[in-house]
C-alpha cells in the first residue's frame, strides 16, 4: 500500500477504516486505487488470535511496510520499527484529498506538500524511489498518453503503455510501476526518471530540477546501494513516526476496518 497510509493524518491506520453508517466517506475511497487491505486484515486476525487487543493496526501497517521492503530488496534489508502506535478513530475523504499528492502535481506543489509534512526536498527525492515497486492502475496516468507529450515521456515507452492501457482500458487494469525491475526495490526508478520512462507527471517533474537531477544521477549509478538505501530507510523510519497516537489518544481496534 502506498504512502497515503501515513500522509493524511498520520500513522494511525485511518486509511484502513471502511465506510460505515456513522462515517460514509472515509479516507479509503476508490479514487485513490488503494489495494492489499486483505493482507493487513489477515495479519491482524492472526495476531488477534494469539494476543488479543495488544497490537494496533497502525503498528501492523508499519511492520508490513518494513517486511515488504525486506522481501523486495535484493539481498534483503532489515531495519528497526518501534511499536506502540495506537489506532485513530477519525478518517475523512476530504482530509485525504487535501493531504495526498496527486500524480499530476508539479515540482513546486510536491515540494510544498512534503515540506508541510516536515519532509525535505532531499527526502522527497529519496522516498520517490519507492516507485520502483508495485502496480499502478492505468487510470492514474492515461491522461498522459492520449495525447502524449514527447518532451515528458519517451516515445517508445509511451507506445508500449498505449498498448497496455488502451483508451477504453478496464478500470482495474494494472501495469508495473517500474517496467525494468518491477519486483525489486532498487535504484532503477532513478534511471527511469532520467530516461523519461516513468508513469506519473509528478515523477517526471523531479527531472526538471537541477539539484534533483544531480541527486538522481548519483542514485542511479549506486548499484551497491550505499547512497540511496540508508537514506531511504531513515526517511521511512521518519514517516513511521509521523503524528503517532499513543496511550489514551487512540485505541487498539478489534478489526482494522472499523473503530471499536
Ligand atoms: C511524491 C509524491 C507521490 C505521488 C504523487 C504518488 C502517487 C502515486 C499513485 C497515483 C500511485 C498509483 C495508484 C494506483 O493507480 O494504483 C502510486 C503507487 C504507489 N506509490 Fe506513490 N506517490 C508518491 C509518493 C510515494 C512515496 C513517498 C511512497 C513510499 C515511500 C510511494 C509508494 C508507492 C507504491 C509502493 C505504489 C504502488 C502501490 C501498489 O502496488 O498498489 N509513493 N503512487
PDB file of C-alpha atoms and ligand atoms in Angstrom:
ATOM      1  CA  UNK A   1       0.000   0.000   0.000  1.00  0.00           C
ATOM      2  CA  UNK A   2       1.267   3.407  -0.860  1.00  0.00           C
ATOM      3  CA  UNK A   3       2.282   6.451   1.148  1.00  0.00           C
ATOM      4  CA  UNK A   4      -1.334   7.520   1.795  1.00  0.00           C
ATOM      5  CA  UNK A   5      -1.448   5.426   4.947  1.00  0.00           C
ATOM      6  CA  UNK A   6       0.910   7.914   6.578  1.00  0.00           C
ATOM      7  CA  UNK A   7       0.328  11.211   4.786  1.00  0.00           C
ATOM      8  CA  UNK A   8      -3.252  12.072   5.560  1.00  0.00           C
ATOM      9  CA  UNK A   9      -3.473  12.447   9.310  1.00  0.00           C
ATOM     10  CA  UNK A  10      -0.536  10.396  10.472  1.00  0.00           C
ATOM     11  CA  UNK A  11       0.414   6.827  11.236  1.00  0.00           C
ATOM     12  CA  UNK A  12      -2.895   5.857  12.835  1.00  0.00           C
ATOM     13  CA  UNK A  13      -4.354   3.323  10.363  1.00  0.00           C
ATOM     14  CA  UNK A  14      -7.167   5.745   9.476  1.00  0.00           C
ATOM     15  CA  UNK A  15      -6.719   4.619   5.856  1.00  0.00           C
ATOM     16  CA  UNK A  16      -7.986   1.137   6.769  1.00  0.00           C
ATOM     17  CA  UNK A  17     -11.383   2.300   8.052  1.00  0.00           C
ATOM     18  CA  UNK A  18     -14.203   1.333   5.700  1.00  0.00           C
ATOM     19  CA  UNK A  19     -17.326   3.368   5.017  1.00  0.00           C
ATOM     20  CA  UNK A  20     -19.990   2.920   7.710  1.00  0.00           C
ATOM     21  CA  UNK A  21     -23.314   4.488   8.592  1.00  0.00           C
ATOM     22  CA  UNK A  22     -21.580   6.828  11.056  1.00  0.00           C
ATOM     23  CA  UNK A  23     -18.772   7.652   8.589  1.00  0.00           C
ATOM     24  CA  UNK A  24     -19.980   7.230   4.989  1.00  0.00           C
ATOM     25  CA  UNK A  25     -16.967   8.992   3.446  1.00  0.00           C
ATOM     26  CA  UNK A  26     -13.662   7.790   4.935  1.00  0.00           C
ATOM     27  CA  UNK A  27     -10.124   8.171   3.507  1.00  0.00           C
ATOM     28  CA  UNK A  28     -10.422   4.761   1.888  1.00  0.00           C
ATOM     29  CA  UNK A  29     -12.078   5.974  -1.329  1.00  0.00           C
ATOM     30  CA  UNK A  30     -11.897   4.088  -4.650  1.00  0.00           C
ATOM     31  CA  UNK A  31     -10.479   7.244  -6.248  1.00  0.00           C
ATOM     32  CA  UNK A  32      -7.104   6.509  -4.594  1.00  0.00           C
ATOM     33  CA  UNK A  33      -6.917   2.971  -6.029  1.00  0.00           C
ATOM     34  CA  UNK A  34      -5.540   1.506  -2.800  1.00  0.00           C
ATOM     35  CA  UNK A  35      -5.251  -2.266  -2.557  1.00  0.00           C
ATOM     36  CA  UNK A  36      -3.897  -5.007  -0.296  1.00  0.00           C
ATOM     37  CA  UNK A  37      -6.336  -4.460   2.597  1.00  0.00           C
ATOM     38  CA  UNK A  38      -6.991  -8.216   2.820  1.00  0.00           C
ATOM     39  CA  UNK A  39      -3.320  -8.827   3.718  1.00  0.00           C
ATOM     40  CA  UNK A  40      -3.455  -6.413   6.623  1.00  0.00           C
ATOM     41  CA  UNK A  41      -6.768  -7.967   7.766  1.00  0.00           C
ATOM     42  CA  UNK A  42      -5.187 -11.448   7.653  1.00  0.00           C
ATOM     43  CA  UNK A  43      -2.140 -10.299   9.669  1.00  0.00           C
ATOM     44  CA  UNK A  44      -4.390  -8.609  12.229  1.00  0.00           C
ATOM     45  CA  UNK A  45      -6.595 -11.725  12.557  1.00  0.00           C
ATOM     46  CA  UNK A  46      -3.514 -13.911  13.117  1.00  0.00           C
ATOM     47  CA  UNK A  47      -2.151 -11.553  15.791  1.00  0.00           C
ATOM     48  CA  UNK A  48      -5.548 -11.164  17.484  1.00  0.00           C
ATOM     49  CA  UNK A  49      -5.929 -14.966  17.690  1.00  0.00           C
ATOM     50  CA  UNK A  50      -2.769 -15.197  19.808  1.00  0.00           C
ATOM     51  CA  UNK A  51      -2.685 -11.897  21.604  1.00  0.00           C
ATOM     52  CA  UNK A  52      -5.989 -10.019  21.530  1.00  0.00           C
ATOM     53  CA  UNK A  53      -6.142  -6.185  21.596  1.00  0.00           C
ATOM     54  CA  UNK A  54      -2.419  -5.584  22.068  1.00  0.00           C
ATOM     55  CA  UNK A  55      -1.053  -4.825  18.589  1.00  0.00           C
ATOM     56  CA  UNK A  56      -2.635  -1.883  16.782  1.00  0.00           C
ATOM     57  CA  UNK A  57      -3.484  -1.823  13.083  1.00  0.00           C
ATOM     58  CA  UNK A  58      -1.151   1.191  12.769  1.00  0.00           C
ATOM     59  CA  UNK A  59       1.746  -0.958  14.055  1.00  0.00           C
ATOM     60  CA  UNK A  60       0.751  -3.808  11.734  1.00  0.00           C
ATOM     61  CA  UNK A  61       0.845  -1.418   8.749  1.00  0.00           C
ATOM     62  CA  UNK A  62       4.267  -0.096   9.758  1.00  0.00           C
ATOM     63  CA  UNK A  63       5.592  -3.661  10.205  1.00  0.00           C
ATOM     64  CA  UNK A  64       4.071  -4.704   6.868  1.00  0.00           C
ATOM     65  CA  UNK A  65       5.896  -1.837   5.128  1.00  0.00           C
ATOM     66  CA  UNK A  66       9.134  -2.902   6.848  1.00  0.00           C
ATOM     67  CA  UNK A  67       8.657  -6.543   5.801  1.00  0.00           C
ATOM     68  CA  UNK A  68       7.693  -5.656   2.225  1.00  0.00           C
ATOM     69  CA  UNK A  69      10.873  -3.593   1.969  1.00  0.00           C
ATOM     70  CA  UNK A  70      12.923  -6.528   3.257  1.00  0.00           C
ATOM     71  CA  UNK A  71      11.299  -9.025   0.881  1.00  0.00           C
ATOM     72  CA  UNK A  72      11.539  -6.787  -2.186  1.00  0.00           C
ATOM     73  CA  UNK A  73      15.119  -5.633  -1.620  1.00  0.00           C
ATOM     74  CA  UNK A  74      17.597  -7.823  -3.486  1.00  0.00           C
ATOM     75  CA  UNK A  75      19.711  -9.406  -0.728  1.00  0.00           C
ATOM     76  CA  UNK A  76      17.221  -8.233   1.927  1.00  0.00           C
ATOM     77  CA  UNK A  77      17.129  -5.159   4.118  1.00  0.00           C
ATOM     78  CA  UNK A  78      16.374  -5.236   7.830  1.00  0.00           C
ATOM     79  CA  UNK A  79      15.629  -2.082   9.800  1.00  0.00           C
ATOM     80  CA  UNK A  80      14.086  -1.219  13.160  1.00  0.00           C
ATOM     81  CA  UNK A  81      10.499  -0.069  13.505  1.00  0.00           C
ATOM     82  CA  UNK A  82       9.376   0.899  17.005  1.00  0.00           C
ATOM     83  CA  UNK A  83       5.913  -0.303  18.113  1.00  0.00           C
ATOM     84  CA  UNK A  84       3.321   1.316  20.371  1.00  0.00           C
ATOM     85  CA  UNK A  85       1.224   3.248  17.865  1.00  0.00           C
ATOM     86  CA  UNK A  86      -2.488   3.469  18.604  1.00  0.00           C
ATOM     87  CA  UNK A  87      -5.259   3.425  16.021  1.00  0.00           C
ATOM     88  CA  UNK A  88      -7.192   6.590  15.247  1.00  0.00           C
ATOM     89  CA  UNK A  89     -10.953   6.881  15.167  1.00  0.00           C
ATOM     90  CA  UNK A  90     -11.261   9.602  12.513  1.00  0.00           C
ATOM     91  CA  UNK A  91     -10.983   9.064   8.758  1.00  0.00           C
ATOM     92  CA  UNK A  92     -12.048  11.650   6.200  1.00  0.00           C
ATOM     93  CA  UNK A  93     -12.043  11.584   2.413  1.00  0.00           C
ATOM     94  CA  UNK A  94     -11.875  15.394   2.334  1.00  0.00           C
ATOM     95  CA  UNK A  95      -8.729  15.357   4.510  1.00  0.00           C
ATOM     96  CA  UNK A  96      -7.163  12.759   2.226  1.00  0.00           C
ATOM     97  CA  UNK A  97      -7.945  14.848  -0.873  1.00  0.00           C
ATOM     98  CA  UNK A  98      -6.213  17.873   0.614  1.00  0.00           C
ATOM     99  CA  UNK A  99      -3.239  15.971   2.013  1.00  0.00           C
ATOM    100  CA  UNK A 100      -2.319  13.417  -0.640  1.00  0.00           C
ATOM    101  CA  UNK A 101      -0.198  14.483  -3.597  1.00  0.00           C
ATOM    102  CA  UNK A 102      -1.952  13.578  -6.876  1.00  0.00           C
ATOM    103  CA  UNK A 103       0.140  12.203  -9.784  1.00  0.00           C
ATOM    104  CA  UNK A 104      -0.495  15.454 -11.696  1.00  0.00           C
ATOM    105  CA  UNK A 105       1.488  17.592  -9.211  1.00  0.00           C
ATOM    106  CA  UNK A 106       4.447  19.622 -10.453  1.00  0.00           C
ATOM    107  CA  UNK A 107       7.704  20.017  -8.581  1.00  0.00           C
ATOM    108  CA  UNK A 108       6.696  23.176  -6.691  1.00  0.00           C
ATOM    109  CA  UNK A 109       3.493  21.525  -5.495  1.00  0.00           C
ATOM    110  CA  UNK A 110       5.299  18.337  -4.457  1.00  0.00           C
ATOM    111  CA  UNK A 111       7.964  20.278  -2.558  1.00  0.00           C
ATOM    112  CA  UNK A 112       5.331  22.359  -0.778  1.00  0.00           C
ATOM    113  CA  UNK A 113       3.317  19.301   0.246  1.00  0.00           C
ATOM    114  CA  UNK A 114       6.350  17.408   1.534  1.00  0.00           C
ATOM    115  CA  UNK A 115       7.577  20.489   3.418  1.00  0.00           C
ATOM    116  CA  UNK A 116       4.153  20.761   5.073  1.00  0.00           C
ATOM    117  CA  UNK A 117       4.818  17.243   6.459  1.00  0.00           C
ATOM    118  CA  UNK A 118       8.305  18.267   7.611  1.00  0.00           C
ATOM    119  CA  UNK A 119       9.898  16.273   4.776  1.00  0.00           C
ATOM    120  CA  UNK A 120      12.760  17.952   2.896  1.00  0.00           C
ATOM    121  CA  UNK A 121      13.314  18.149  -0.846  1.00  0.00           C
ATOM    122  CA  UNK A 122      16.076  15.563  -0.448  1.00  0.00           C
ATOM    123  CA  UNK A 123      13.626  13.254   1.367  1.00  0.00           C
ATOM    124  CA  UNK A 124      11.097  13.757  -1.445  1.00  0.00           C
ATOM    125  CA  UNK A 125      13.672  12.578  -3.988  1.00  0.00           C
ATOM    126  CA  UNK A 126      14.767   9.690  -1.777  1.00  0.00           C
ATOM    127  CA  UNK A 127      11.271   8.445  -0.898  1.00  0.00           C
ATOM    128  CA  UNK A 128      10.152   8.636  -4.516  1.00  0.00           C
ATOM    129  CA  UNK A 129      12.473   5.660  -5.124  1.00  0.00           C
ATOM    130  CA  UNK A 130       9.589   3.555  -3.744  1.00  0.00           C
ATOM    131  CA  UNK A 131       8.077   3.937  -7.210  1.00  0.00           C
ATOM    132  CA  UNK A 132      10.384   1.115  -8.273  1.00  0.00           C
ATOM    133  CA  UNK A 133       7.864  -1.455  -6.978  1.00  0.00           C
ATOM    134  CA  UNK A 134       4.143  -2.131  -7.107  1.00  0.00           C
ATOM    135  CA  UNK A 135       1.426  -1.836  -9.683  1.00  0.00           C
ATOM    136  CA  UNK A 136      -0.469   1.154 -10.974  1.00  0.00           C
ATOM    137  CA  UNK A 137      -3.967   1.446 -12.398  1.00  0.00           C
ATOM    138  CA  UNK A 138      -3.989   2.672 -15.998  1.00  0.00           C
ATOM    139  CA  UNK A 139      -6.464   5.362 -14.952  1.00  0.00           C
ATOM    140  CA  UNK A 140      -3.763   7.000 -12.801  1.00  0.00           C
ATOM    141  CA  UNK A 141      -1.775   8.069 -15.863  1.00  0.00           C
ATOM    142  CA  UNK A 142      -3.769   7.599 -19.111  1.00  0.00           C
ATOM    143  CA  UNK A 143      -4.262  11.382 -19.296  1.00  0.00           C
ATOM    144  CA  UNK A 144      -0.519  11.478 -20.121  1.00  0.00           C
ATOM    145  CA  UNK A 145      -0.906   9.043 -23.019  1.00  0.00           C
ATOM    146  CA  UNK A 146      -3.726  10.473 -25.098  1.00  0.00           C
ATOM    147  CA  UNK A 147      -2.057  12.519 -26.445  1.00  0.00           C
ATOM    148  CA  UNK A 148       1.440  12.088 -25.036  1.00  0.00           C
ATOM    149  CA  UNK A 149       3.997  14.860 -24.826  1.00  0.00           C
ATOM    150  CA  UNK A 150       7.330  13.610 -26.230  1.00  0.00           C
ATOM    151  CA  UNK A 151       9.223  16.086 -24.043  1.00  0.00           C
ATOM    152  CA  UNK A 152       7.775  14.463 -20.930  1.00  0.00           C
ATOM    153  CA  UNK A 153       7.536  10.838 -21.998  1.00  0.00           C
ATOM    154  CA  UNK A 154       9.927   8.690 -24.035  1.00  0.00           C
ATOM    155  CA  UNK A 155       8.088   7.781 -27.242  1.00  0.00           C
ATOM    156  CA  UNK A 156       8.954   4.045 -27.219  1.00  0.00           C
ATOM    157  CA  UNK A 157       7.770   3.825 -23.630  1.00  0.00           C
ATOM    158  CA  UNK A 158       4.602   5.823 -24.434  1.00  0.00           C
ATOM    159  CA  UNK A 159       3.704   3.448 -27.276  1.00  0.00           C
ATOM    160  CA  UNK A 160       4.258   0.378 -25.062  1.00  0.00           C
ATOM    161  CA  UNK A 161       1.999   1.939 -22.414  1.00  0.00           C
ATOM    162  CA  UNK A 162      -0.662   2.733 -25.012  1.00  0.00           C
ATOM    163  CA  UNK A 163      -0.760  -0.981 -25.876  1.00  0.00           C
ATOM    164  CA  UNK A 164      -1.079  -1.958 -22.197  1.00  0.00           C
ATOM    165  CA  UNK A 165      -3.539   0.799 -21.397  1.00  0.00           C
ATOM    166  CA  UNK A 166      -5.790   1.415 -24.395  1.00  0.00           C
ATOM    167  CA  UNK A 167      -8.200   4.353 -24.191  1.00  0.00           C
ATOM    168  CA  UNK A 168     -11.005   2.016 -23.148  1.00  0.00           C
ATOM    169  CA  UNK A 169      -8.880   0.058 -20.617  1.00  0.00           C
ATOM    170  CA  UNK A 170     -10.811  -1.736 -17.877  1.00  0.00           C
ATOM    171  CA  UNK A 171     -10.877   0.209 -14.627  1.00  0.00           C
ATOM    172  CA  UNK A 172      -8.892  -2.487 -12.814  1.00  0.00           C
ATOM    173  CA  UNK A 173      -6.166  -2.736 -15.483  1.00  0.00           C
ATOM    174  CA  UNK A 174      -2.730  -2.669 -13.794  1.00  0.00           C
ATOM    175  CA  UNK A 175       0.793  -2.104 -15.080  1.00  0.00           C
ATOM    176  CA  UNK A 176       4.087  -2.363 -13.193  1.00  0.00           C
ATOM    177  CA  UNK A 177       5.377   0.873 -11.771  1.00  0.00           C
ATOM    178  CA  UNK A 178       8.928   0.048 -12.875  1.00  0.00           C
ATOM    179  CA  UNK A 179       8.982  -1.763 -16.215  1.00  0.00           C
ATOM    180  CA  UNK A 180      12.664  -2.814 -15.912  1.00  0.00           C
ATOM    181  CA  UNK A 181      12.876  -4.446 -12.455  1.00  0.00           C
ATOM    182  CA  UNK A 182       9.206  -4.486 -11.397  1.00  0.00           C
ATOM    183  CA  UNK A 183       9.587  -6.534  -8.226  1.00  0.00           C
ATOM    184  CA  UNK A 184      12.859  -5.165  -6.884  1.00  0.00           C
ATOM    185  CA  UNK A 185      13.112  -2.198  -4.555  1.00  0.00           C
ATOM    186  CA  UNK A 186      16.208  -0.748  -6.155  1.00  0.00           C
ATOM    187  CA  UNK A 187      17.585   2.403  -7.783  1.00  0.00           C
ATOM    188  CA  UNK A 188      16.110   1.604 -11.208  1.00  0.00           C
ATOM    189  CA  UNK A 189      13.415   4.251 -10.611  1.00  0.00           C
ATOM    190  CA  UNK A 190      16.031   6.993 -10.891  1.00  0.00           C
ATOM    191  CA  UNK A 191      17.273   5.704 -14.266  1.00  0.00           C
ATOM    192  CA  UNK A 192      13.641   5.542 -15.377  1.00  0.00           C
ATOM    193  CA  UNK A 193      13.073   9.188 -14.381  1.00  0.00           C
ATOM    194  CA  UNK A 194      16.230  10.315 -16.165  1.00  0.00           C
ATOM    195  CA  UNK A 195      15.124   8.391 -19.286  1.00  0.00           C
ATOM    196  CA  UNK A 196      11.589   9.882 -19.214  1.00  0.00           C
ATOM    197  CA  UNK A 197      10.202   6.398 -18.636  1.00  0.00           C
ATOM    198  CA  UNK A 198       8.025   6.966 -15.576  1.00  0.00           C
ATOM    199  CA  UNK A 199       4.261   6.802 -15.305  1.00  0.00           C
ATOM    200  CA  UNK A 200       3.305   9.991 -13.499  1.00  0.00           C
ATOM    201  CA  UNK A 201       3.825  13.641 -14.341  1.00  0.00           C
ATOM    202  CA  UNK A 202       4.895  14.036 -10.679  1.00  0.00           C
ATOM    203  CA  UNK A 203       7.742  11.529 -11.249  1.00  0.00           C
ATOM    204  CA  UNK A 204       8.769  13.276 -14.461  1.00  0.00           C
ATOM    205  CA  UNK A 205       8.738  16.663 -12.740  1.00  0.00           C
ATOM    206  CA  UNK A 206      11.646  15.633 -10.476  1.00  0.00           C
ATOM    207  CA  UNK A 207      13.903  15.692 -13.529  1.00  0.00           C
ATOM    208  CA  UNK A 208      13.096  19.356 -14.160  1.00  0.00           C
ATOM    209  CA  UNK A 209      15.175  20.476 -11.174  1.00  0.00           C
ATOM    210  CA  UNK A 210      18.998  20.567 -11.497  1.00  0.00           C
ATOM    211  CA  UNK A 211      19.613  19.594  -7.845  1.00  0.00           C
ATOM    212  CA  UNK A 212      17.158  16.694  -8.028  1.00  0.00           C
ATOM    213  CA  UNK A 213      18.688  15.634 -11.336  1.00  0.00           C
ATOM    214  CA  UNK A 214      22.214  15.559  -9.877  1.00  0.00           C
ATOM    215  CA  UNK A 215      20.991  13.528  -6.865  1.00  0.00           C
ATOM    216  CA  UNK A 216      19.143  11.101  -9.127  1.00  0.00           C
ATOM    217  CA  UNK A 217      22.232  10.683 -11.317  1.00  0.00           C
ATOM    218  CA  UNK A 218      24.220   9.716  -8.204  1.00  0.00           C
ATOM    219  CA  UNK A 219      21.490   7.344  -7.023  1.00  0.00           C
ATOM    220  CA  UNK A 220      21.034   5.735 -10.427  1.00  0.00           C
ATOM    221  CA  UNK A 221      24.634   4.557 -10.520  1.00  0.00           C
ATOM    222  CA  UNK A 222      24.642   3.478  -6.854  1.00  0.00           C
ATOM    223  CA  UNK A 223      24.270  -0.229  -7.606  1.00  0.00           C
ATOM    224  CA  UNK A 224      25.712  -1.342  -4.266  1.00  0.00           C
ATOM    225  CA  UNK A 225      23.105   0.907  -2.702  1.00  0.00           C
ATOM    226  CA  UNK A 226      25.395   2.679  -0.265  1.00  0.00           C
ATOM    227  CA  UNK A 227      23.962   6.116  -1.002  1.00  0.00           C
ATOM    228  CA  UNK A 228      20.257   5.650  -1.582  1.00  0.00           C
ATOM    229  CA  UNK A 229      19.251   2.758   0.679  1.00  0.00           C
ATOM    230  CA  UNK A 230      20.396   4.174   4.067  1.00  0.00           C
ATOM    231  CA  UNK A 231      18.685   7.463   3.271  1.00  0.00           C
ATOM    232  CA  UNK A 232      15.514   5.672   2.136  1.00  0.00           C
ATOM    233  CA  UNK A 233      15.361   3.630   5.335  1.00  0.00           C
ATOM    234  CA  UNK A 234      15.954   6.735   7.506  1.00  0.00           C
ATOM    235  CA  UNK A 235      13.144   8.546   5.657  1.00  0.00           C
ATOM    236  CA  UNK A 236      10.817   5.538   6.066  1.00  0.00           C
ATOM    237  CA  UNK A 237      11.577   5.463   9.793  1.00  0.00           C
ATOM    238  CA  UNK A 238      10.738   9.166   9.954  1.00  0.00           C
ATOM    239  CA  UNK A 239       7.457   8.585   8.058  1.00  0.00           C
ATOM    240  CA  UNK A 240       6.597   5.813  10.500  1.00  0.00           C
ATOM    241  CA  UNK A 241       6.815   8.322  13.379  1.00  0.00           C
ATOM    242  CA  UNK A 242       4.567  10.857  11.683  1.00  0.00           C
ATOM    243  CA  UNK A 243       1.851  12.075  14.093  1.00  0.00           C
ATOM    244  CA  UNK A 244       1.746   8.815  16.021  1.00  0.00           C
ATOM    245  CA  UNK A 245      -1.048   8.423  18.600  1.00  0.00           C
ATOM    246  CA  UNK A 246      -0.073   6.822  21.909  1.00  0.00           C
ATOM    247  CA  UNK A 247      -1.702   5.926  25.239  1.00  0.00           C
ATOM    248  CA  UNK A 248      -5.207   7.302  25.550  1.00  0.00           C
ATOM    249  CA  UNK A 249      -5.002   9.277  22.272  1.00  0.00           C
ATOM    250  CA  UNK A 250      -6.248   6.270  20.330  1.00  0.00           C
ATOM    251  CA  UNK A 251      -7.406   2.683  20.626  1.00  0.00           C
ATOM    252  CA  UNK A 252      -6.362  -0.834  19.634  1.00  0.00           C
ATOM    253  CA  UNK A 253      -9.006  -1.835  17.098  1.00  0.00           C
ATOM    254  CA  UNK A 254     -10.537  -5.311  17.128  1.00  0.00           C
ATOM    255  CA  UNK A 255     -10.617  -5.330  13.355  1.00  0.00           C
ATOM    256  CA  UNK A 256      -8.768  -2.884  11.146  1.00  0.00           C
ATOM    257  CA  UNK A 257     -11.752  -1.901   9.011  1.00  0.00           C
ATOM    258  CA  UNK A 258     -13.865  -0.454  11.851  1.00  0.00           C
ATOM    259  CA  UNK A 259     -13.468   1.518  15.062  1.00  0.00           C
ATOM    260  CA  UNK A 260     -14.341  -0.349  18.265  1.00  0.00           C
TER     261      UNK A 260
HETATM  262  C1  LIG B   1       5.849  12.128  -4.410  1.00  0.00           C
HETATM  263  C2  LIG B   1       4.539  12.071  -4.406  1.00  0.00           C
HETATM  264  C3  LIG B   1       3.793  10.827  -4.756  1.00  0.00           C
HETATM  265  C4  LIG B   1       2.769  10.729  -5.641  1.00  0.00           C
HETATM  266  C5  LIG B   1       2.171  11.864  -6.452  1.00  0.00           C
HETATM  267  C6  LIG B   1       2.356   9.339  -5.679  1.00  0.00           C
HETATM  268  C7  LIG B   1       1.326   8.852  -6.437  1.00  0.00           C
HETATM  269  C8  LIG B   1       1.030   7.503  -6.593  1.00  0.00           C
HETATM  270  C9  LIG B   1      -0.042   6.982  -7.411  1.00  0.00           C
HETATM  271  C10 LIG B   1      -1.044   7.842  -8.187  1.00  0.00           C
HETATM  272  C11 LIG B   1       0.021   5.630  -7.364  1.00  0.00           C
HETATM  273  C12 LIG B   1      -0.824   4.639  -8.165  1.00  0.00           C
HETATM  274  C13 LIG B   1      -2.124   4.233  -7.544  1.00  0.00           C
HETATM  275  C14 LIG B   1      -2.808   3.277  -8.490  1.00  0.00           C
HETATM  276  O1  LIG B   1      -3.162   3.675  -9.608  1.00  0.00           O
HETATM  277  O2  LIG B   1      -3.000   2.108  -8.133  1.00  0.00           O
HETATM  278  C15 LIG B   1       1.133   5.280  -6.513  1.00  0.00           C
HETATM  279  C16 LIG B   1       1.524   3.987  -6.242  1.00  0.00           C
HETATM  280  C17 LIG B   1       2.497   3.670  -5.326  1.00  0.00           C
HETATM  281  N1  LIG B   1       3.232   4.546  -4.558  1.00  0.00           N
HETATM  282 FE1  LIG B   1       3.220   6.570  -4.718  1.00  0.00          FE
HETATM  283  N2  LIG B   1       3.140   8.617  -4.817  1.00  0.00           N
HETATM  284  C18 LIG B   1       4.029   9.468  -4.227  1.00  0.00           C
HETATM  285  C19 LIG B   1       4.977   9.146  -3.272  1.00  0.00           C
HETATM  286  C20 LIG B   1       5.165   7.878  -2.780  1.00  0.00           C
HETATM  287  C21 LIG B   1       6.018   7.559  -1.644  1.00  0.00           C
HETATM  288  C22 LIG B   1       6.761   8.602  -0.798  1.00  0.00           C
HETATM  289  C23 LIG B   1       5.973   6.207  -1.484  1.00  0.00           C
HETATM  290  C24 LIG B   1       6.609   5.327  -0.440  1.00  0.00           C
HETATM  291  C25 LIG B   1       7.599   5.714   0.352  1.00  0.00           C
HETATM  292  C26 LIG B   1       5.125   5.666  -2.536  1.00  0.00           C
HETATM  293  C27 LIG B   1       4.885   4.327  -2.760  1.00  0.00           C
HETATM  294  C28 LIG B   1       4.049   3.821  -3.733  1.00  0.00           C
HETATM  295  C29 LIG B   1       3.873   2.409  -4.005  1.00  0.00           C
HETATM  296  C30 LIG B   1       4.607   1.247  -3.328  1.00  0.00           C
HETATM  297  C31 LIG B   1       2.902   2.306  -5.009  1.00  0.00           C
HETATM  298  C32 LIG B   1       2.352   1.008  -5.640  1.00  0.00           C
HETATM  299  C33 LIG B   1       1.124   0.557  -4.861  1.00  0.00           C
HETATM  300  C34 LIG B   1       0.543  -0.782  -5.332  1.00  0.00           C
HETATM  301  O3  LIG B   1       1.253  -1.644  -5.835  1.00  0.00           O
HETATM  302  O4  LIG B   1      -0.685  -0.957  -5.159  1.00  0.00           O
HETATM  303  N3  LIG B   1       4.636   6.714  -3.271  1.00  0.00           N
HETATM  304  N4  LIG B   1       1.716   6.450  -6.051  1.00  0.00           N
END
